[in-house]
Protein backbone atom coordinates (compact mmCIF):
# COMPACT_ATOMS: atom_id res chain seq x y z
CA UNK A 1 0.00 0.00 0.00
CA UNK A 2 1.43 3.37 -0.97
CA UNK A 3 1.99 5.94 1.75
CA UNK A 4 -0.50 8.25 0.03
CA UNK A 5 -3.29 5.64 0.12
CA UNK A 6 -2.44 4.70 3.70
CA UNK A 7 -2.63 8.36 4.71
CA UNK A 8 -5.98 8.75 2.94
CA UNK A 9 -7.58 5.90 4.89
CA UNK A 10 -6.05 7.11 8.15
CA UNK A 11 -7.54 10.58 7.61
CA UNK A 12 -10.88 9.03 6.62
CA UNK A 13 -10.90 6.92 9.80
CA UNK A 14 -9.97 9.88 12.02
CA UNK A 15 -12.88 11.90 10.62
CA UNK A 16 -15.22 8.93 11.07
CA UNK A 17 -14.40 8.30 14.74
CA UNK A 18 -15.06 11.95 15.61
CA UNK A 19 -18.71 11.25 14.79
CA UNK A 20 -18.59 7.58 15.83
CA UNK A 21 -16.63 7.36 19.11
CA UNK A 22 -18.19 3.95 19.77
CA UNK A 23 -16.05 2.56 16.89
CA UNK A 24 -12.97 2.76 19.10
CA UNK A 25 -14.81 0.72 21.75
CA UNK A 26 -15.77 -1.85 19.08
CA UNK A 27 -12.06 -2.31 18.40
CA UNK A 28 -11.36 -2.82 22.09
CA UNK A 29 -14.16 -5.38 22.43
CA UNK A 30 -13.51 -7.37 19.23
CA UNK A 31 -9.82 -6.75 18.60
CA UNK A 32 -8.46 -6.98 22.13
CA UNK A 33 -5.63 -4.66 21.11
CA UNK A 34 -4.96 -6.36 17.78
CA UNK A 35 -5.42 -4.77 14.39
CA UNK A 36 -8.84 -5.07 12.78
CA UNK A 37 -9.19 -5.41 9.01
CA UNK A 38 -12.05 -3.47 7.45
CA UNK A 39 -14.14 -5.24 4.81
CA UNK A 40 -15.49 -2.07 3.18
CA UNK A 41 -16.15 1.63 3.66
CA UNK A 42 -19.42 3.19 2.50
CA UNK A 43 -20.12 6.68 1.16
CA UNK A 44 -23.33 8.51 0.31
CA UNK A 45 -23.93 11.24 -2.28
CA UNK A 46 -26.51 12.83 -4.60
CA UNK A 47 -26.78 12.13 -8.35
CA UNK A 48 -26.06 15.81 -9.01
CA UNK A 49 -22.99 17.36 -10.63
CA UNK A 50 -20.32 17.87 -9.40
CA UNK A 51 -20.75 15.12 -6.77
CA UNK A 52 -22.15 12.20 -8.77
CA UNK A 53 -21.12 8.70 -7.78
CA UNK A 54 -18.80 8.30 -10.78
CA UNK A 55 -17.01 11.56 -9.96
CA UNK A 56 -16.29 10.52 -6.38
CA UNK A 57 -15.22 7.08 -7.58
CA UNK A 58 -12.43 8.61 -9.67
CA UNK A 59 -10.46 9.20 -6.48
CA UNK A 60 -10.51 5.48 -5.75
CA UNK A 61 -9.79 4.53 -9.35
CA UNK A 62 -6.69 6.73 -9.11
CA UNK A 63 -5.65 4.59 -6.11
CA UNK A 64 -5.99 1.40 -8.16
CA UNK A 65 -9.61 0.46 -7.45
CA UNK A 66 -11.86 -1.08 -10.11
CA UNK A 67 -15.66 -1.09 -10.41
CA UNK A 68 -17.07 -4.56 -9.64
CA UNK A 69 -20.82 -4.43 -9.00
CA UNK A 70 -23.98 -2.36 -9.53
CA UNK A 71 -26.95 -2.27 -7.15
CA UNK A 72 -30.45 -0.75 -7.11
CA UNK A 73 -32.59 0.15 -4.10
CA UNK A 74 -36.00 0.94 -5.52
CA UNK A 75 -37.81 1.70 -2.26
CA UNK A 76 -35.13 4.14 -1.12
CA UNK A 77 -34.60 5.46 -4.68
CA UNK A 78 -30.87 4.83 -4.65
CA UNK A 79 -28.30 3.22 -6.90
CA UNK A 80 -24.84 2.07 -5.84
CA UNK A 81 -21.56 0.60 -7.07
CA UNK A 82 -18.77 -1.20 -5.31
CA UNK A 83 -15.06 -1.06 -6.03
CA UNK A 84 -12.22 -3.44 -5.20
CA UNK A 85 -8.45 -3.13 -5.03
CA UNK A 86 -6.03 -5.88 -6.00
CA UNK A 87 -4.47 -5.48 -2.53
CA UNK A 88 -6.87 -7.56 -0.37
CA UNK A 89 -5.84 -5.69 2.79
CA UNK A 90 -7.46 -2.54 1.43
CA UNK A 91 -11.18 -2.20 2.14
CA UNK A 92 -13.71 -2.45 -0.64
CA UNK A 93 -15.52 0.81 -1.41
CA UNK A 94 -19.32 1.06 -1.58
CA UNK A 95 -20.73 4.32 -2.99
CA UNK A 96 -24.45 5.01 -3.23
CA UNK A 97 -26.27 8.02 -4.65
CA UNK A 98 -29.78 9.38 -4.21
CA UNK A 99 -31.91 9.64 -7.38
CA UNK A 100 -32.98 13.17 -6.55
CA UNK A 101 -35.35 13.58 -9.51
CA UNK A 102 -37.57 10.79 -8.14
CA UNK A 103 -38.56 12.87 -5.09
CA UNK A 104 -40.88 15.83 -4.55
CA UNK A 105 -40.11 19.24 -6.09
CA UNK A 106 -39.50 20.50 -2.54
CA UNK A 107 -36.80 17.92 -1.80
CA UNK A 108 -35.24 18.48 -5.21
CA UNK A 109 -35.12 22.22 -4.59
CA UNK A 110 -33.47 21.87 -1.16
CA UNK A 111 -30.87 19.40 -2.42
CA UNK A 112 -30.03 21.47 -5.49
CA UNK A 113 -29.51 24.53 -3.28
CA UNK A 114 -27.09 22.55 -1.11
CA UNK A 115 -25.09 21.12 -4.01
CA UNK A 116 -24.91 24.52 -5.73
CA UNK A 117 -22.77 25.75 -2.82
CA UNK A 118 -19.98 23.21 -3.53
CA UNK A 119 -16.92 24.49 -5.39
CA UNK A 120 -16.30 21.92 -8.16
CA UNK A 121 -12.55 22.37 -7.63
CA UNK A 122 -12.92 21.02 -4.08
CA UNK A 123 -14.40 17.77 -5.42
CA UNK A 124 -11.25 17.09 -7.45
CA UNK A 125 -9.16 16.54 -4.30
CA UNK A 126 -9.20 13.16 -2.50
CA UNK A 127 -9.68 14.89 0.84
CA UNK A 128 -13.14 15.95 -0.37
CA UNK A 129 -14.26 12.46 0.69
CA UNK A 130 -13.82 13.38 4.36
CA UNK A 131 -14.49 17.12 4.18
CA UNK A 132 -18.03 17.25 5.57
CA UNK A 133 -20.66 19.70 4.36
CA UNK A 134 -20.33 22.86 2.29
CA UNK A 135 -23.59 24.54 3.21
CA UNK A 136 -25.82 25.88 5.90
CA UNK A 137 -29.24 24.28 6.27
CA UNK A 138 -32.06 25.11 8.68
CA UNK A 139 -33.40 22.54 11.11
CA UNK A 140 -36.77 22.96 9.39
CA UNK A 141 -35.35 22.02 5.97
CA UNK A 142 -33.54 19.06 7.59
CA UNK A 143 -36.86 17.84 9.03
CA UNK A 144 -38.58 18.28 5.66
CA UNK A 145 -35.92 16.12 4.02
CA UNK A 146 -36.26 13.56 6.81
CA UNK A 147 -39.97 13.16 6.08
CA UNK A 148 -39.17 11.96 2.55
CA UNK A 149 -35.69 10.47 2.75
CA UNK A 150 -33.59 9.71 5.81
CA UNK A 151 -30.67 9.36 3.39
CA UNK A 152 -31.10 12.91 2.05
CA UNK A 153 -31.42 14.30 5.58
CA UNK A 154 -28.24 12.51 6.68
CA UNK A 155 -26.35 13.94 3.71
CA UNK A 156 -27.67 17.44 4.45
CA UNK A 157 -26.51 17.18 8.07
CA UNK A 158 -23.13 15.50 7.61
CA UNK A 159 -22.01 15.95 4.01
CA UNK A 160 -19.14 14.03 2.50
CA UNK A 161 -17.44 11.47 4.75
CA UNK A 162 -17.50 7.76 5.50
CA UNK A 163 -21.03 6.75 6.46
CA UNK A 164 -19.65 3.56 7.97
CA UNK A 165 -16.64 1.28 8.18
CA UNK A 166 -17.11 -2.50 8.31
CA UNK A 167 -15.26 -5.08 10.40
CA UNK A 168 -14.10 -8.07 8.35
CA UNK A 169 -15.37 -10.89 10.60
CA UNK A 170 -13.44 -13.51 8.59
CA UNK A 171 -10.22 -11.98 9.93
CA UNK A 172 -11.25 -11.73 13.59
CA UNK A 173 -9.10 -14.34 15.36
CA UNK A 174 -11.43 -15.00 18.30
CA UNK A 175 -14.74 -15.32 16.44
CA UNK A 176 -16.06 -17.99 14.10
CA UNK A 177 -19.54 -16.61 13.46
CA UNK A 178 -21.43 -13.35 13.17
CA UNK A 179 -23.74 -14.60 15.93
CA UNK A 180 -20.75 -14.66 18.30
CA UNK A 181 -19.77 -11.14 17.26
CA UNK A 182 -23.30 -9.82 17.81
CA UNK A 183 -23.63 -11.51 21.20
CA UNK A 184 -20.31 -10.05 22.34
CA UNK A 185 -21.30 -6.57 21.20
CA UNK A 186 -24.69 -6.73 22.93
CA UNK A 187 -23.06 -7.91 26.15
CA UNK A 188 -20.77 -4.89 25.90
CA UNK A 189 -23.80 -2.62 25.65
CA UNK A 190 -24.06 -1.94 21.91
CA UNK A 191 -27.45 -1.59 20.23
CA UNK A 192 -27.72 -3.51 16.98
CA UNK A 193 -29.83 -2.74 13.93
CA UNK A 194 -32.71 -5.22 14.11
CA UNK A 195 -34.43 -4.16 10.86
CA UNK A 196 -34.91 -7.38 8.90
CA UNK A 197 -33.32 -9.31 11.77
CA UNK A 198 -30.00 -8.67 13.48
CA UNK A 199 -28.25 -10.69 10.77
CA UNK A 200 -29.04 -9.71 7.20
CA UNK A 201 -28.23 -12.29 4.54
CA UNK A 202 -27.10 -15.89 4.99
CA UNK A 203 -24.50 -18.41 3.82
CA UNK A 204 -26.88 -19.11 0.91
CA UNK A 205 -26.12 -15.64 -0.54
CA UNK A 206 -22.47 -15.91 0.60
CA UNK A 207 -22.67 -12.85 2.86
CA UNK A 208 -23.96 -12.11 6.36
CA UNK A 209 -24.07 -8.56 7.72
CA UNK A 210 -25.00 -6.84 10.95
CA UNK A 211 -24.44 -3.35 12.31
CA UNK A 212 -24.69 -1.13 15.34
CA UNK A 213 -27.27 1.62 15.42
CA UNK A 214 -25.64 4.94 14.66
CA UNK A 215 -24.03 7.05 17.35
CA UNK A 216 -25.59 10.47 17.95
CA UNK A 217 -23.73 13.73 17.38
CA UNK A 218 -24.56 17.42 17.77
CA UNK A 219 -25.09 19.18 14.43
CA UNK A 220 -25.17 22.95 14.11
CA UNK A 221 -28.00 24.02 11.81
CA UNK A 222 -28.44 27.63 10.71
CA UNK A 223 -31.00 28.26 13.43
CA UNK A 224 -30.19 25.79 16.21
CA UNK A 225 -28.20 22.74 17.26
CA UNK A 226 -29.72 19.26 17.25
CA UNK A 227 -28.34 15.90 18.35
CA UNK A 228 -29.08 13.38 15.59
CA UNK A 229 -27.89 9.92 14.37
CA UNK A 230 -24.43 10.15 12.80
CA UNK A 231 -22.44 7.07 11.69
CA UNK A 232 -22.37 3.38 12.60
CA UNK A 233 -20.13 0.31 12.43
CA UNK A 234 -20.98 -2.71 10.30
CA UNK A 235 -19.80 -6.34 10.51
CA UNK A 236 -19.48 -8.64 7.50
CA UNK A 237 -18.89 -12.39 7.28
CA UNK A 238 -18.20 -13.72 3.77
CA UNK A 239 -18.51 -17.29 2.48
CA UNK A 240 -16.73 -19.22 -0.24
CA UNK A 241 -18.24 -19.23 -3.74
CA UNK A 242 -15.46 -21.62 -4.84
CA UNK A 243 -12.64 -23.37 -2.96
CA UNK A 244 -10.49 -20.70 -1.28
CA UNK A 245 -12.43 -17.92 -3.03
CA UNK A 246 -14.68 -15.71 -0.91
CA UNK A 247 -17.65 -13.83 -2.33
CA UNK A 248 -16.64 -10.17 -2.65
CA UNK A 249 -19.90 -8.53 -3.73
CA UNK A 250 -22.89 -7.18 -1.85
CA UNK A 251 -26.53 -8.24 -1.43
CA UNK A 252 -28.97 -5.42 -2.18
CA UNK A 253 -31.74 -6.78 0.06
CA UNK A 254 -29.35 -6.83 3.03
CA UNK A 255 -27.75 -3.47 2.29
CA UNK A 256 -31.25 -1.97 2.11
CA UNK A 257 -31.73 -2.81 5.80
CA UNK A 258 -28.20 -1.72 6.75
CA UNK A 259 -29.06 1.79 5.49
CA UNK A 260 -31.57 2.00 8.35
CA UNK A 261 -28.78 2.03 10.94
CA UNK A 262 -28.81 5.85 10.75
CA UNK A 263 -32.60 6.14 10.93
CA UNK A 264 -33.81 7.49 14.27
CA UNK A 265 -37.31 6.27 13.45
CA UNK A 266 -36.07 2.68 13.08
CA UNK A 267 -34.27 3.07 16.38
CA UNK A 268 -37.46 4.29 18.08
CA UNK A 269 -39.45 1.37 16.65
CA UNK A 270 -36.93 -1.06 18.16
CA UNK A 271 -37.47 0.56 21.55
CA UNK A 272 -41.28 0.34 21.35
Coordinates of C-alpha atoms in Angstrom, one line a residue:
X1 CA 0.0 0.0 0.0
X2 CA 1.4 3.4 -1.0
X3 CA 2.0 5.9 1.8
X4 CA -0.5 8.3 0.0
X5 CA -3.3 5.6 0.1
X6 CA -2.4 4.7 3.7
X7 CA -2.6 8.4 4.7
X8 CA -6.0 8.8 2.9
X9 CA -7.6 5.9 4.9
X10 CA -6.0 7.1 8.1
X11 CA -7.5 10.6 7.6
X12 CA -10.9 9.0 6.6
X13 CA -10.9 6.9 9.8
X14 CA -10.0 9.9 12.0
X15 CA -12.9 11.9 10.6
X16 CA -15.2 8.9 11.1
X17 CA -14.4 8.3 14.7
X18 CA -15.1 11.9 15.6
X19 CA -18.7 11.2 14.8
X20 CA -18.6 7.6 15.8
X21 CA -16.6 7.4 19.1
X22 CA -18.2 3.9 19.8
X23 CA -16.1 2.6 16.9
X24 CA -13.0 2.8 19.1
X25 CA -14.8 0.7 21.7
X26 CA -15.8 -1.8 19.1
X27 CA -12.1 -2.3 18.4
X28 CA -11.4 -2.8 22.1
X29 CA -14.2 -5.4 22.4
X30 CA -13.5 -7.4 19.2
X31 CA -9.8 -6.7 18.6
X32 CA -8.5 -7.0 22.1
X33 CA -5.6 -4.7 21.1
X34 CA -5.0 -6.4 17.8
X35 CA -5.4 -4.8 14.4
X36 CA -8.8 -5.1 12.8
X37 CA -9.2 -5.4 9.0
X38 CA -12.1 -3.5 7.5
X39 CA -14.1 -5.2 4.8
X40 CA -15.5 -2.1 3.2
X41 CA -16.1 1.6 3.7
X42 CA -19.4 3.2 2.5
X43 CA -20.1 6.7 1.2
X44 CA -23.3 8.5 0.3
X45 CA -23.9 11.2 -2.3
X46 CA -26.5 12.8 -4.6
X47 CA -26.8 12.1 -8.4
X48 CA -26.1 15.8 -9.0
X49 CA -23.0 17.4 -10.6
X50 CA -20.3 17.9 -9.4
X51 CA -20.8 15.1 -6.8
X52 CA -22.1 12.2 -8.8
X53 CA -21.1 8.7 -7.8
X54 CA -18.8 8.3 -10.8
X55 CA -17.0 11.6 -10.0
X56 CA -16.3 10.5 -6.4
X57 CA -15.2 7.1 -7.6
X58 CA -12.4 8.6 -9.7
X59 CA -10.5 9.2 -6.5
X60 CA -10.5 5.5 -5.7
X61 CA -9.8 4.5 -9.3
X62 CA -6.7 6.7 -9.1
X63 CA -5.7 4.6 -6.1
X64 CA -6.0 1.4 -8.2
X65 CA -9.6 0.5 -7.4
X66 CA -11.9 -1.1 -10.1
X67 CA -15.7 -1.1 -10.4
X68 CA -17.1 -4.6 -9.6
X69 CA -20.8 -4.4 -9.0
X70 CA -24.0 -2.4 -9.5
X71 CA -27.0 -2.3 -7.2
X72 CA -30.4 -0.8 -7.1
X73 CA -32.6 0.2 -4.1
X74 CA -36.0 0.9 -5.5
X75 CA -37.8 1.7 -2.3
X76 CA -35.1 4.1 -1.1
X77 CA -34.6 5.5 -4.7
X78 CA -30.9 4.8 -4.7
X79 CA -28.3 3.2 -6.9
X80 CA -24.8 2.1 -5.8
X81 CA -21.6 0.6 -7.1
X82 CA -18.8 -1.2 -5.3
X83 CA -15.1 -1.1 -6.0
X84 CA -12.2 -3.4 -5.2
X85 CA -8.4 -3.1 -5.0
X86 CA -6.0 -5.9 -6.0
X87 CA -4.5 -5.5 -2.5
X88 CA -6.9 -7.6 -0.4
X89 CA -5.8 -5.7 2.8
X90 CA -7.5 -2.5 1.4
X91 CA -11.2 -2.2 2.1
X92 CA -13.7 -2.4 -0.6
X93 CA -15.5 0.8 -1.4
X94 CA -19.3 1.1 -1.6
X95 CA -20.7 4.3 -3.0
X96 CA -24.5 5.0 -3.2
X97 CA -26.3 8.0 -4.7
X98 CA -29.8 9.4 -4.2
X99 CA -31.9 9.6 -7.4
X100 CA -33.0 13.2 -6.5
X101 CA -35.3 13.6 -9.5
X102 CA -37.6 10.8 -8.1
X103 CA -38.6 12.9 -5.1
X104 CA -40.9 15.8 -4.6
X105 CA -40.1 19.2 -6.1
X106 CA -39.5 20.5 -2.5
X107 CA -36.8 17.9 -1.8
X108 CA -35.2 18.5 -5.2
X109 CA -35.1 22.2 -4.6
X110 CA -33.5 21.9 -1.2
X111 CA -30.9 19.4 -2.4
X112 CA -30.0 21.5 -5.5
X113 CA -29.5 24.5 -3.3
X114 CA -27.1 22.5 -1.1
X115 CA -25.1 21.1 -4.0
X116 CA -24.9 24.5 -5.7
X117 CA -22.8 25.7 -2.8
X118 CA -20.0 23.2 -3.5
X119 CA -16.9 24.5 -5.4
X120 CA -16.3 21.9 -8.2
X121 CA -12.6 22.4 -7.6
X122 CA -12.9 21.0 -4.1
X123 CA -14.4 17.8 -5.4
X124 CA -11.3 17.1 -7.4
X125 CA -9.2 16.5 -4.3
X126 CA -9.2 13.2 -2.5
X127 CA -9.7 14.9 0.8
X128 CA -13.1 16.0 -0.4
X129 CA -14.3 12.5 0.7
X130 CA -13.8 13.4 4.4
X131 CA -14.5 17.1 4.2
X132 CA -18.0 17.2 5.6
X133 CA -20.7 19.7 4.4
X134 CA -20.3 22.9 2.3
X135 CA -23.6 24.5 3.2
X136 CA -25.8 25.9 5.9
X137 CA -29.2 24.3 6.3
X138 CA -32.1 25.1 8.7
X139 CA -33.4 22.5 11.1
X140 CA -36.8 23.0 9.4
X141 CA -35.3 22.0 6.0
X142 CA -33.5 19.1 7.6
X143 CA -36.9 17.8 9.0
X144 CA -38.6 18.3 5.7
X145 CA -35.9 16.1 4.0
X146 CA -36.3 13.6 6.8
X147 CA -40.0 13.2 6.1
X148 CA -39.2 12.0 2.6
X149 CA -35.7 10.5 2.7
X150 CA -33.6 9.7 5.8
X151 CA -30.7 9.4 3.4
X152 CA -31.1 12.9 2.0
X153 CA -31.4 14.3 5.6
X154 CA -28.2 12.5 6.7
X155 CA -26.4 13.9 3.7
X156 CA -27.7 17.4 4.4
X157 CA -26.5 17.2 8.1
X158 CA -23.1 15.5 7.6
X159 CA -22.0 16.0 4.0
X160 CA -19.1 14.0 2.5
X161 CA -17.4 11.5 4.8
X162 CA -17.5 7.8 5.5
X163 CA -21.0 6.8 6.5
X164 CA -19.7 3.6 8.0
X165 CA -16.6 1.3 8.2
X166 CA -17.1 -2.5 8.3
X167 CA -15.3 -5.1 10.4
X168 CA -14.1 -8.1 8.4
X169 CA -15.4 -10.9 10.6
X170 CA -13.4 -13.5 8.6
X171 CA -10.2 -12.0 9.9
X172 CA -11.3 -11.7 13.6
X173 CA -9.1 -14.3 15.4
X174 CA -11.4 -15.0 18.3
X175 CA -14.7 -15.3 16.4
X176 CA -16.1 -18.0 14.1
X177 CA -19.5 -16.6 13.5
X178 CA -21.4 -13.3 13.2
X179 CA -23.7 -14.6 15.9
X180 CA -20.7 -14.7 18.3
X181 CA -19.8 -11.1 17.3
X182 CA -23.3 -9.8 17.8
X183 CA -23.6 -11.5 21.2
X184 CA -20.3 -10.1 22.3
X185 CA -21.3 -6.6 21.2
X186 CA -24.7 -6.7 22.9
X187 CA -23.1 -7.9 26.2
X188 CA -20.8 -4.9 25.9
X189 CA -23.8 -2.6 25.6
X190 CA -24.1 -1.9 21.9
X191 CA -27.5 -1.6 20.2
X192 CA -27.7 -3.5 17.0
X193 CA -29.8 -2.7 13.9
X194 CA -32.7 -5.2 14.1
X195 CA -34.4 -4.2 10.9
X196 CA -34.9 -7.4 8.9
X197 CA -33.3 -9.3 11.8
X198 CA -30.0 -8.7 13.5
X199 CA -28.2 -10.7 10.8
X200 CA -29.0 -9.7 7.2
X201 CA -28.2 -12.3 4.5
X202 CA -27.1 -15.9 5.0
X203 CA -24.5 -18.4 3.8
X204 CA -26.9 -19.1 0.9
X205 CA -26.1 -15.6 -0.5
X206 CA -22.5 -15.9 0.6
X207 CA -22.7 -12.9 2.9
X208 CA -24.0 -12.1 6.4
X209 CA -24.1 -8.6 7.7
X210 CA -25.0 -6.8 10.9
X211 CA -24.4 -3.3 12.3
X212 CA -24.7 -1.1 15.3
X213 CA -27.3 1.6 15.4
X214 CA -25.6 4.9 14.7
X215 CA -24.0 7.1 17.4
X216 CA -25.6 10.5 18.0
X217 CA -23.7 13.7 17.4
X218 CA -24.6 17.4 17.8
X219 CA -25.1 19.2 14.4
X220 CA -25.2 23.0 14.1
X221 CA -28.0 24.0 11.8
X222 CA -28.4 27.6 10.7
X223 CA -31.0 28.3 13.4
X224 CA -30.2 25.8 16.2
X225 CA -28.2 22.7 17.3
X226 CA -29.7 19.3 17.2
X227 CA -28.3 15.9 18.3
X228 CA -29.1 13.4 15.6
X229 CA -27.9 9.9 14.4
X230 CA -24.4 10.1 12.8
X231 CA -22.4 7.1 11.7
X232 CA -22.4 3.4 12.6
X233 CA -20.1 0.3 12.4
X234 CA -21.0 -2.7 10.3
X235 CA -19.8 -6.3 10.5
X236 CA -19.5 -8.6 7.5
X237 CA -18.9 -12.4 7.3
X238 CA -18.2 -13.7 3.8
X239 CA -18.5 -17.3 2.5
X240 CA -16.7 -19.2 -0.2
X241 CA -18.2 -19.2 -3.7
X242 CA -15.5 -21.6 -4.8
X243 CA -12.6 -23.4 -3.0
X244 CA -10.5 -20.7 -1.3
X245 CA -12.4 -17.9 -3.0
X246 CA -14.7 -15.7 -0.9
X247 CA -17.7 -13.8 -2.3
X248 CA -16.6 -10.2 -2.7
X249 CA -19.9 -8.5 -3.7
X250 CA -22.9 -7.2 -1.8
X251 CA -26.5 -8.2 -1.4
X252 CA -29.0 -5.4 -2.2
X253 CA -31.7 -6.8 0.1
X254 CA -29.3 -6.8 3.0
X255 CA -27.8 -3.5 2.3
X256 CA -31.2 -2.0 2.1
X257 CA -31.7 -2.8 5.8
X258 CA -28.2 -1.7 6.8
X259 CA -29.1 1.8 5.5
X260 CA -31.6 2.0 8.3
X261 CA -28.8 2.0 10.9
X262 CA -28.8 5.9 10.7
X263 CA -32.6 6.1 10.9
X264 CA -33.8 7.5 14.3
X265 CA -37.3 6.3 13.4
X266 CA -36.1 2.7 13.1
X267 CA -34.3 3.1 16.4
X268 CA -37.5 4.3 18.1
X269 CA -39.4 1.4 16.7
X270 CA -36.9 -1.1 18.2
X271 CA -37.5 0.6 21.5
X272 CA -41.3 0.3 21.3

